[in-house]
Amino acid sequence: MFFSIVISDIMSKRTNPAPPNARMGNPVVSRSKQIKLVLLGESGVGKSSIALRYVRGEFNEHGEATIGAAFLTKTINVNGCAIKFDIWDTAGQERYHSLAPMYYRGAPAAVVVYDVCSMNSFNRATLWVKELLQQTSQMVIVLAGNKADMAGENRGVTKEEGKDFADEHGLIFAETSAKTGMNVEDIFQSVAVKLASDVSSQAPGGGAGGGKNVKLKNDSEKKGCC
């Protein structure tokens, strides 16, 4: 009798195998969301460097200025939801400003970047934020003060100035360094967690939204440029 029970159990597992993720101990991804995210800011503040650091974990000391826009993707798993970022890295030169709405229109998320050593770039970033908020109040916006590794005596914008503006307009805020990787992954993770919580709240049985600043682990891929 014991032998027949064991055989029956083995046959049952063969005909009804557990999902691959379950067998490996990983959470099963039951939902997915494709997110368009746009990087905005003055030329030279490090938008491309932030995107490259996030997607590929690399930093190019002598990167060239973006012409038009570059496109990269990265997919992460957040609480059982697969979030695929379609990242549009836009050119910061003034002559490309008229093209920006083509990229941020309909995007649920944006990262507005300034250089902590340049007050002019911060002022430009605040204008970008106000422009986005005029279009929609639903967008998740990050204000990122980049080049924090170079601040020191060269600092032109205090951390308090950046945070106060972000708090006033309901933004996610962080000072970052694309060179060292400081807080780069965190700002995208914060966006992903917020957007994943929105998916959860819309799914049957899903709870209400979650917090913004949660650490995640992820994997990545790059699609190319345009």
PDB file of C-alpha atoms in Angstrom:
ATOM      1  CA  MET A   1       0.000   0.000   0.000  1.00  0.00           C
ATOM      2  CA  PHE A   2       2.836   2.443   0.947  1.00  0.00           C
ATOM      3  CA  PHE A   3       4.594   1.725  -2.380  1.00  0.00           C
ATOM      4  CA  SER A   4       1.475   2.509  -4.415  1.00  0.00           C
ATOM      5  CA  ILE A   5       0.950   5.791  -2.535  1.00  0.00           C
ATOM      6  CA  VAL A   6       4.515   6.923  -3.256  1.00  0.00           C
ATOM      7  CA  ILE A   7       4.164   6.072  -6.970  1.00  0.00           C
ATOM      8  CA  SER A   8       0.849   7.920  -7.129  1.00  0.00           C
ATOM      9  CA  ASP A   9       2.413  11.004  -5.543  1.00  0.00           C
ATOM     10  CA  ILE A  10       5.360  10.986  -7.985  1.00  0.00           C
ATOM     11  CA  MET A  11       3.048  10.666 -11.003  1.00  0.00           C
ATOM     12  CA  SER A  12       0.908  13.527  -9.707  1.00  0.00           C
ATOM     13  CA  LYS A  13       3.951  15.825  -9.496  1.00  0.00           C
ATOM     14  CA  ARG A  14       5.008  14.878 -13.028  1.00  0.00           C
ATOM     15  CA  THR A  15       1.604  15.614 -14.545  1.00  0.00           C
ATOM     16  CA  ASN A  16       1.037  18.774 -12.446  1.00  0.00           C
ATOM     17  CA  PRO A  17       4.454  20.376 -12.020  1.00  0.00           C
ATOM     18  CA  ALA A  18       4.844  23.508  -9.936  1.00  0.00           C
ATOM     19  CA  PRO A  19       5.453  26.766 -11.818  1.00  0.00           C
ATOM     20  CA  PRO A  20       9.161  27.345 -12.542  1.00  0.00           C
ATOM     21  CA  ASN A  21       9.357  30.387 -10.275  1.00  0.00           C
ATOM     22  CA  ALA A  22       7.723  28.490  -7.443  1.00  0.00           C
ATOM     23  CA  ARG A  23      10.188  25.584  -7.824  1.00  0.00           C
ATOM     24  CA  MET A  24      13.114  27.992  -7.560  1.00  0.00           C
ATOM     25  CA  GLY A  25      11.655  29.792  -4.580  1.00  0.00           C
ATOM     26  CA  ASN A  26      11.047  33.051  -6.483  1.00  0.00           C
ATOM     27  CA  PRO A  27       7.752  34.957  -6.273  1.00  0.00           C
ATOM     28  CA  VAL A  28       5.412  34.352  -9.197  1.00  0.00           C
ATOM     29  CA  VAL A  29       4.880  37.491 -11.284  1.00  0.00           C
ATOM     30  CA  SER A  30       1.123  37.755 -11.709  1.00  0.00           C
ATOM     31  CA  ARG A  31       0.888  41.283 -13.127  1.00  0.00           C
ATOM     32  CA  SER A  32       2.909  43.425 -15.493  1.00  0.00           C
ATOM     33  CA  LYS A  33       3.041  47.091 -16.397  1.00  0.00           C
ATOM     34  CA  GLN A  34       4.957  48.903 -19.139  1.00  0.00           C
ATOM     35  CA  ILE A  35       5.999  52.381 -18.014  1.00  0.00           C
ATOM     36  CA  LYS A  36       7.220  55.242 -20.161  1.00  0.00           C
ATOM     37  CA  LEU A  37       9.702  57.317 -18.168  1.00  0.00           C
ATOM     38  CA  VAL A  38      11.349  60.474 -19.482  1.00  0.00           C
ATOM     39  CA  LEU A  39      14.593  62.111 -18.319  1.00  0.00           C
ATOM     40  CA  LEU A  40      14.566  65.905 -18.496  1.00  0.00           C
ATOM     41  CA  GLY A  41      17.064  68.613 -17.604  1.00  0.00           C
ATOM     42  CA  GLU A  42      19.619  71.037 -18.941  1.00  0.00           C
ATOM     43  CA  SER A  43      22.431  69.765 -21.156  1.00  0.00           C
ATOM     44  CA  GLY A  44      25.431  68.467 -19.216  1.00  0.00           C
ATOM     45  CA  VAL A  45      23.688  67.643 -15.932  1.00  0.00           C
ATOM     46  CA  GLY A  46      24.211  63.898 -16.398  1.00  0.00           C
ATOM     47  CA  LYS A  47      20.882  62.536 -17.626  1.00  0.00           C
ATOM     48  CA  SER A  48      22.506  60.031 -19.986  1.00  0.00           C
ATOM     49  CA  SER A  49      24.992  59.019 -17.292  1.00  0.00           C
ATOM     50  CA  ILE A  50      22.151  58.327 -14.850  1.00  0.00           C
ATOM     51  CA  ALA A  51      20.315  56.222 -17.437  1.00  0.00           C
ATOM     52  CA  LEU A  52      23.461  54.271 -18.329  1.00  0.00           C
ATOM     53  CA  ARG A  53      24.371  53.717 -14.683  1.00  0.00           C
ATOM     54  CA  TYR A  54      20.865  52.446 -13.922  1.00  0.00           C
ATOM     55  CA  VAL A  55      20.383  50.189 -16.938  1.00  0.00           C
ATOM     56  CA  ARG A  56      23.907  48.820 -17.421  1.00  0.00           C
ATOM     57  CA  GLY A  57      25.763  49.761 -14.240  1.00  0.00           C
ATOM     58  CA  GLU A  58      28.308  51.716 -16.288  1.00  0.00           C
ATOM     59  CA  PHE A  59      29.727  55.233 -16.295  1.00  0.00           C
ATOM     60  CA  ASN A  60      31.336  56.945 -19.283  1.00  0.00           C
ATOM     61  CA  GLU A  61      33.570  59.816 -18.200  1.00  0.00           C
ATOM     62  CA  HIS A  62      33.618  61.297 -21.702  1.00  0.00           C
ATOM     63  CA  GLY A  63      30.040  60.738 -22.852  1.00  0.00           C
ATOM     64  CA  GLU A  64      28.812  62.860 -25.732  1.00  0.00           C
ATOM     65  CA  ALA A  65      25.750  65.079 -25.592  1.00  0.00           C
ATOM     66  CA  THR A  66      22.495  63.373 -26.550  1.00  0.00           C
ATOM     67  CA  ILE A  67      21.021  64.397 -29.890  1.00  0.00           C
ATOM     68  CA  GLY A  68      17.234  64.174 -29.974  1.00  0.00           C
ATOM     69  CA  ALA A  69      16.698  61.318 -27.525  1.00  0.00           C
ATOM     70  CA  ALA A  70      18.132  57.935 -26.577  1.00  0.00           C
ATOM     71  CA  PHE A  71      15.998  54.934 -25.637  1.00  0.00           C
ATOM     72  CA  LEU A  72      16.753  52.215 -23.083  1.00  0.00           C
ATOM     73  CA  THR A  73      14.692  49.635 -21.214  1.00  0.00           C
ATOM     74  CA  LYS A  74      14.893  47.884 -17.882  1.00  0.00           C
ATOM     75  CA  THR A  75      12.512  45.373 -16.296  1.00  0.00           C
ATOM     76  CA  ILE A  76      12.248  44.779 -12.559  1.00  0.00           C
ATOM     77  CA  ASN A  77       9.964  42.744 -10.311  1.00  0.00           C
ATOM     78  CA  VAL A  78       8.133  44.682  -7.612  1.00  0.00           C
ATOM     79  CA  ASN A  79       5.919  42.760  -5.215  1.00  0.00           C
ATOM     80  CA  GLY A  80       4.871  40.276  -7.893  1.00  0.00           C
ATOM     81  CA  CYS A  81       4.444  42.928 -10.573  1.00  0.00           C
ATOM     82  CA  ALA A  82       6.806  43.108 -13.552  1.00  0.00           C
ATOM     83  CA  ILE A  83       7.597  46.764 -14.205  1.00  0.00           C
ATOM     84  CA  LYS A  84       9.184  47.439 -17.595  1.00  0.00           C
ATOM     85  CA  PHE A  85      10.655  50.916 -17.879  1.00  0.00           C
ATOM     86  CA  ASP A  86      10.834  52.445 -21.353  1.00  0.00           C
ATOM     87  CA  ILE A  87      13.362  55.188 -20.603  1.00  0.00           C
ATOM     88  CA  TRP A  88      13.581  58.191 -22.916  1.00  0.00           C
ATOM     89  CA  ASP A  89      16.748  60.198 -22.320  1.00  0.00           C
ATOM     90  CA  THR A  90      16.058  63.574 -23.920  1.00  0.00           C
ATOM     91  CA  ALA A  91      18.559  66.143 -25.200  1.00  0.00           C
ATOM     92  CA  GLY A  92      19.011  69.148 -22.936  1.00  0.00           C
ATOM     93  CA  GLN A  93      19.993  71.734 -25.518  1.00  0.00           C
ATOM     94  CA  GLU A  94      17.516  74.567 -25.849  1.00  0.00           C
ATOM     95  CA  ARG A  95      17.073  73.930 -29.587  1.00  0.00           C
ATOM     96  CA  TYR A  96      15.493  70.547 -28.742  1.00  0.00           C
ATOM     97  CA  HIS A  97      13.066  71.938 -26.162  1.00  0.00           C
ATOM     98  CA  SER A  98      10.167  72.018 -28.625  1.00  0.00           C
ATOM     99  CA  LEU A  99      10.541  68.244 -29.068  1.00  0.00           C
ATOM    100  CA  ALA A 100      10.253  67.478 -25.348  1.00  0.00           C
ATOM    101  CA  PRO A 101       6.421  67.295 -25.193  1.00  0.00           C
ATOM    102  CA  MET A 102       6.541  64.536 -27.789  1.00  0.00           C
ATOM    103  CA  TYR A 103       8.467  62.428 -25.281  1.00  0.00           C
ATOM    104  CA  TYR A 104       6.834  63.331 -21.964  1.00  0.00           C
ATOM    105  CA  ARG A 105       3.242  63.454 -23.244  1.00  0.00           C
ATOM    106  CA  GLY A 106       1.393  60.460 -21.792  1.00  0.00           C
ATOM    107  CA  ALA A 107       4.355  59.390 -19.663  1.00  0.00           C
ATOM    108  CA  PRO A 108       3.342  58.435 -16.106  1.00  0.00           C
ATOM    109  CA  ALA A 109       6.830  59.109 -14.737  1.00  0.00           C
ATOM    110  CA  ALA A 110       9.680  61.580 -15.171  1.00  0.00           C
ATOM    111  CA  VAL A 111      13.108  62.177 -13.643  1.00  0.00           C
ATOM    112  CA  VAL A 112      14.102  65.847 -13.753  1.00  0.00           C
ATOM    113  CA  VAL A 113      17.849  66.245 -13.284  1.00  0.00           C
ATOM    114  CA  TYR A 114      20.009  69.197 -12.247  1.00  0.00           C
ATOM    115  CA  ASP A 115      23.682  69.629 -11.364  1.00  0.00           C
ATOM    116  CA  VAL A 116      24.222  70.377  -7.652  1.00  0.00           C
ATOM    117  CA  CYS A 117      27.161  72.575  -8.690  1.00  0.00           C
ATOM    118  CA  SER A 118      25.005  74.770 -10.951  1.00  0.00           C
ATOM    119  CA  MET A 119      22.191  77.018  -9.774  1.00  0.00           C
ATOM    120  CA  ASN A 120      21.274  77.723 -13.393  1.00  0.00           C
ATOM    121  CA  SER A 121      20.599  74.025 -13.987  1.00  0.00           C
ATOM    122  CA  PHE A 122      18.472  73.913 -10.823  1.00  0.00           C
ATOM    123  CA  ASN A 123      16.424  76.885 -11.982  1.00  0.00           C
ATOM    124  CA  ARG A 124      15.936  75.144 -15.334  1.00  0.00           C
ATOM    125  CA  ALA A 125      14.854  71.957 -13.552  1.00  0.00           C
ATOM    126  CA  THR A 126      12.212  73.847 -11.574  1.00  0.00           C
ATOM    127  CA  LEU A 127      10.799  75.162 -14.854  1.00  0.00           C
ATOM    128  CA  TRP A 128      10.666  71.611 -16.223  1.00  0.00           C
ATOM    129  CA  VAL A 129       8.758  70.467 -13.130  1.00  0.00           C
ATOM    130  CA  LYS A 130       6.244  73.295 -13.432  1.00  0.00           C
ATOM    131  CA  GLU A 131       5.792  72.538 -17.128  1.00  0.00           C
ATOM    132  CA  LEU A 132       5.070  68.875 -16.355  1.00  0.00           C
ATOM    133  CA  LEU A 133       2.637  69.747 -13.567  1.00  0.00           C
ATOM    134  CA  GLN A 134       0.746  72.012 -15.946  1.00  0.00           C
ATOM    135  CA  GLN A 135       0.187  68.997 -18.181  1.00  0.00           C
ATOM    136  CA  THR A 136      -0.940  66.559 -15.487  1.00  0.00           C
ATOM    137  CA  SER A 137      -1.078  66.155 -11.725  1.00  0.00           C
ATOM    138  CA  GLN A 138      -0.935  62.352 -11.972  1.00  0.00           C
ATOM    139  CA  MET A 139       2.690  62.002 -13.087  1.00  0.00           C
ATOM    140  CA  VAL A 140       5.226  60.558 -10.636  1.00  0.00           C
ATOM    141  CA  ILE A 141       8.134  63.033 -10.757  1.00  0.00           C
ATOM    142  CA  VAL A 142      11.616  62.652  -9.306  1.00  0.00           C
ATOM    143  CA  LEU A 143      13.856  65.673  -8.756  1.00  0.00           C
ATOM    144  CA  ALA A 144      17.460  64.443  -8.858  1.00  0.00           C
ATOM    145  CA  GLY A 145      20.426  66.628  -7.901  1.00  0.00           C
ATOM    146  CA  ASN A 146      23.221  64.892  -9.788  1.00  0.00           C
ATOM    147  CA  LYS A 147      27.041  65.120  -9.459  1.00  0.00           C
ATOM    148  CA  ALA A 148      26.849  65.006  -5.663  1.00  0.00           C
ATOM    149  CA  ASP A 149      30.328  63.458  -5.677  1.00  0.00           C
ATOM    150  CA  MET A 150      31.683  66.748  -7.079  1.00  0.00           C
ATOM    151  CA  ALA A 151      29.884  69.070  -4.649  1.00  0.00           C
ATOM    152  CA  GLY A 152      32.269  70.080  -1.877  1.00  0.00           C
ATOM    153  CA  GLU A 153      33.377  73.684  -2.372  1.00  0.00           C
ATOM    154  CA  ASN A 154      31.845  73.663  -5.869  1.00  0.00           C
ATOM    155  CA  ARG A 155      28.290  73.204  -4.597  1.00  0.00           C
ATOM    156  CA  GLY A 156      25.898  75.752  -6.053  1.00  0.00           C
ATOM    157  CA  VAL A 157      22.585  74.303  -4.790  1.00  0.00           C
ATOM    158  CA  THR A 158      22.145  73.160  -1.210  1.00  0.00           C
ATOM    159  CA  LYS A 159      20.422  69.885  -0.477  1.00  0.00           C
ATOM    160  CA  GLU A 160      17.814  71.813   1.517  1.00  0.00           C
ATOM    161  CA  GLU A 161      16.944  73.963  -1.514  1.00  0.00           C
ATOM    162  CA  GLY A 162      16.338  70.884  -3.634  1.00  0.00           C
ATOM    163  CA  LYS A 163      14.351  69.079  -0.958  1.00  0.00           C
ATOM    164  CA  ASP A 164      12.231  72.111  -0.093  1.00  0.00           C
ATOM    165  CA  PHE A 165      11.216  72.564  -3.736  1.00  0.00           C
ATOM    166  CA  ALA A 166      10.474  68.842  -4.060  1.00  0.00           C
ATOM    167  CA  ASP A 167       8.364  68.798  -0.895  1.00  0.00           C
ATOM    168  CA  GLU A 168       6.450  71.876  -2.010  1.00  0.00           C
ATOM    169  CA  HIS A 169       5.472  70.219  -5.304  1.00  0.00           C
ATOM    170  CA  GLY A 170       5.023  66.633  -4.073  1.00  0.00           C
ATOM    171  CA  LEU A 171       8.100  65.209  -5.794  1.00  0.00           C
ATOM    172  CA  ILE A 172      10.419  62.357  -4.933  1.00  0.00           C
ATOM    173  CA  PHE A 173      13.831  63.882  -4.179  1.00  0.00           C
ATOM    174  CA  ALA A 174      17.400  62.613  -3.972  1.00  0.00           C
ATOM    175  CA  GLU A 175      20.908  63.809  -4.613  1.00  0.00           C
ATOM    176  CA  THR A 176      22.664  61.352  -6.910  1.00  0.00           C
ATOM    177  CA  SER A 177      26.010  60.550  -8.461  1.00  0.00           C
ATOM    178  CA  ALA A 178      26.015  58.733 -11.770  1.00  0.00           C
ATOM    179  CA  LYS A 179      29.770  58.323 -11.360  1.00  0.00           C
ATOM    180  CA  THR A 180      29.642  56.433  -8.054  1.00  0.00           C
ATOM    181  CA  GLY A 181      26.087  55.092  -8.439  1.00  0.00           C
ATOM    182  CA  MET A 182      24.894  56.890  -5.291  1.00  0.00           C
ATOM    183  CA  ASN A 183      21.060  56.821  -5.086  1.00  0.00           C
ATOM    184  CA  VAL A 184      20.676  56.197  -8.839  1.00  0.00           C
ATOM    185  CA  GLU A 185      18.962  52.847  -8.451  1.00  0.00           C
ATOM    186  CA  ASP A 186      16.937  54.112  -5.506  1.00  0.00           C
ATOM    187  CA  ILE A 187      15.150  56.868  -7.440  1.00  0.00           C
ATOM    188  CA  PHE A 188      13.963  54.445 -10.122  1.00  0.00           C
ATOM    189  CA  GLN A 189      12.989  51.905  -7.467  1.00  0.00           C
ATOM    190  CA  SER A 190      10.892  54.538  -5.728  1.00  0.00           C
ATOM    191  CA  VAL A 191       9.038  55.224  -8.975  1.00  0.00           C
ATOM    192  CA  ALA A 192       8.565  51.492  -9.605  1.00  0.00           C
ATOM    193  CA  VAL A 193       7.148  50.856  -6.137  1.00  0.00           C
ATOM    194  CA  LYS A 194       4.702  53.735  -6.493  1.00  0.00           C
ATOM    195  CA  LEU A 195       3.548  52.549  -9.910  1.00  0.00           C
ATOM    196  CA  ALA A 196       3.368  48.913  -8.802  1.00  0.00           C
ATOM    197  CA  SER A 197       1.167  49.926  -5.886  1.00  0.00           C
ATOM    198  CA  ASP A 198      -1.154  51.640  -8.364  1.00  0.00           C
ATOM    199  CA  VAL A 199      -1.368  48.362 -10.325  1.00  0.00           C
ATOM    200  CA  SER A 200      -2.125  46.469  -7.102  1.00  0.00           C
ATOM    201  CA  SER A 201      -4.894  48.873  -6.139  1.00  0.00           C
ATOM    202  CA  GLN A 202      -6.518  48.377  -9.554  1.00  0.00           C
ATOM    203  CA  ALA A 203      -6.241  44.560  -9.549  1.00  0.00           C
ATOM    204  CA  PRO A 204      -9.035  42.418  -8.047  1.00  0.00           C
ATOM    205  CA  GLY A 205      -8.382  42.088  -4.335  1.00  0.00           C
ATOM    206  CA  GLY A 206      -5.483  44.561  -4.536  1.00  0.00           C
ATOM    207  CA  GLY A 207      -4.736  46.891  -1.685  1.00  0.00           C
ATOM    208  CA  ALA A 208      -4.330  50.619  -1.679  1.00  0.00           C
ATOM    209  CA  GLY A 209      -1.140  52.336  -2.820  1.00  0.00           C
ATOM    210  CA  GLY A 210       2.182  51.915  -1.054  1.00  0.00           C
ATOM    211  CA  GLY A 211       5.162  54.006  -0.038  1.00  0.00           C
ATOM    212  CA  LYS A 212       7.624  55.619  -2.400  1.00  0.00           C
ATOM    213  CA  ASN A 213      11.109  54.913  -1.099  1.00  0.00           C
ATOM    214  CA  VAL A 214      11.531  51.131  -1.004  1.00  0.00           C
ATOM    215  CA  LYS A 215      14.720  49.292  -1.979  1.00  0.00           C
ATOM    216  CA  LEU A 216      14.398  46.637  -4.678  1.00  0.00           C
ATOM    217  CA  LYS A 217      16.594  44.181  -6.535  1.00  0.00           C
ATOM    218  CA  ASN A 218      16.409  43.959 -10.306  1.00  0.00           C
ATOM    219  CA  ASP A 219      17.854  42.816 -13.616  1.00  0.00           C
ATOM    220  CA  SER A 220      18.261  44.854 -16.785  1.00  0.00           C
ATOM    221  CA  GLU A 221      18.543  45.057 -20.542  1.00  0.00           C
ATOM    222  CA  LYS A 222      19.294  47.728 -23.117  1.00  0.00           C
ATOM    223  CA  LYS A 223      17.416  48.106 -26.380  1.00  0.00           C
ATOM    224  CA  GLY A 224      19.428  50.773 -28.168  1.00  0.00           C
ATOM    225  CA  CYS A 225      19.154  54.346 -29.299  1.00  0.00           C
ATOM    226  CA  CYS A 226      17.212  56.461 -31.678  1.00  0.00           C
TER     227      CYS A 226
END
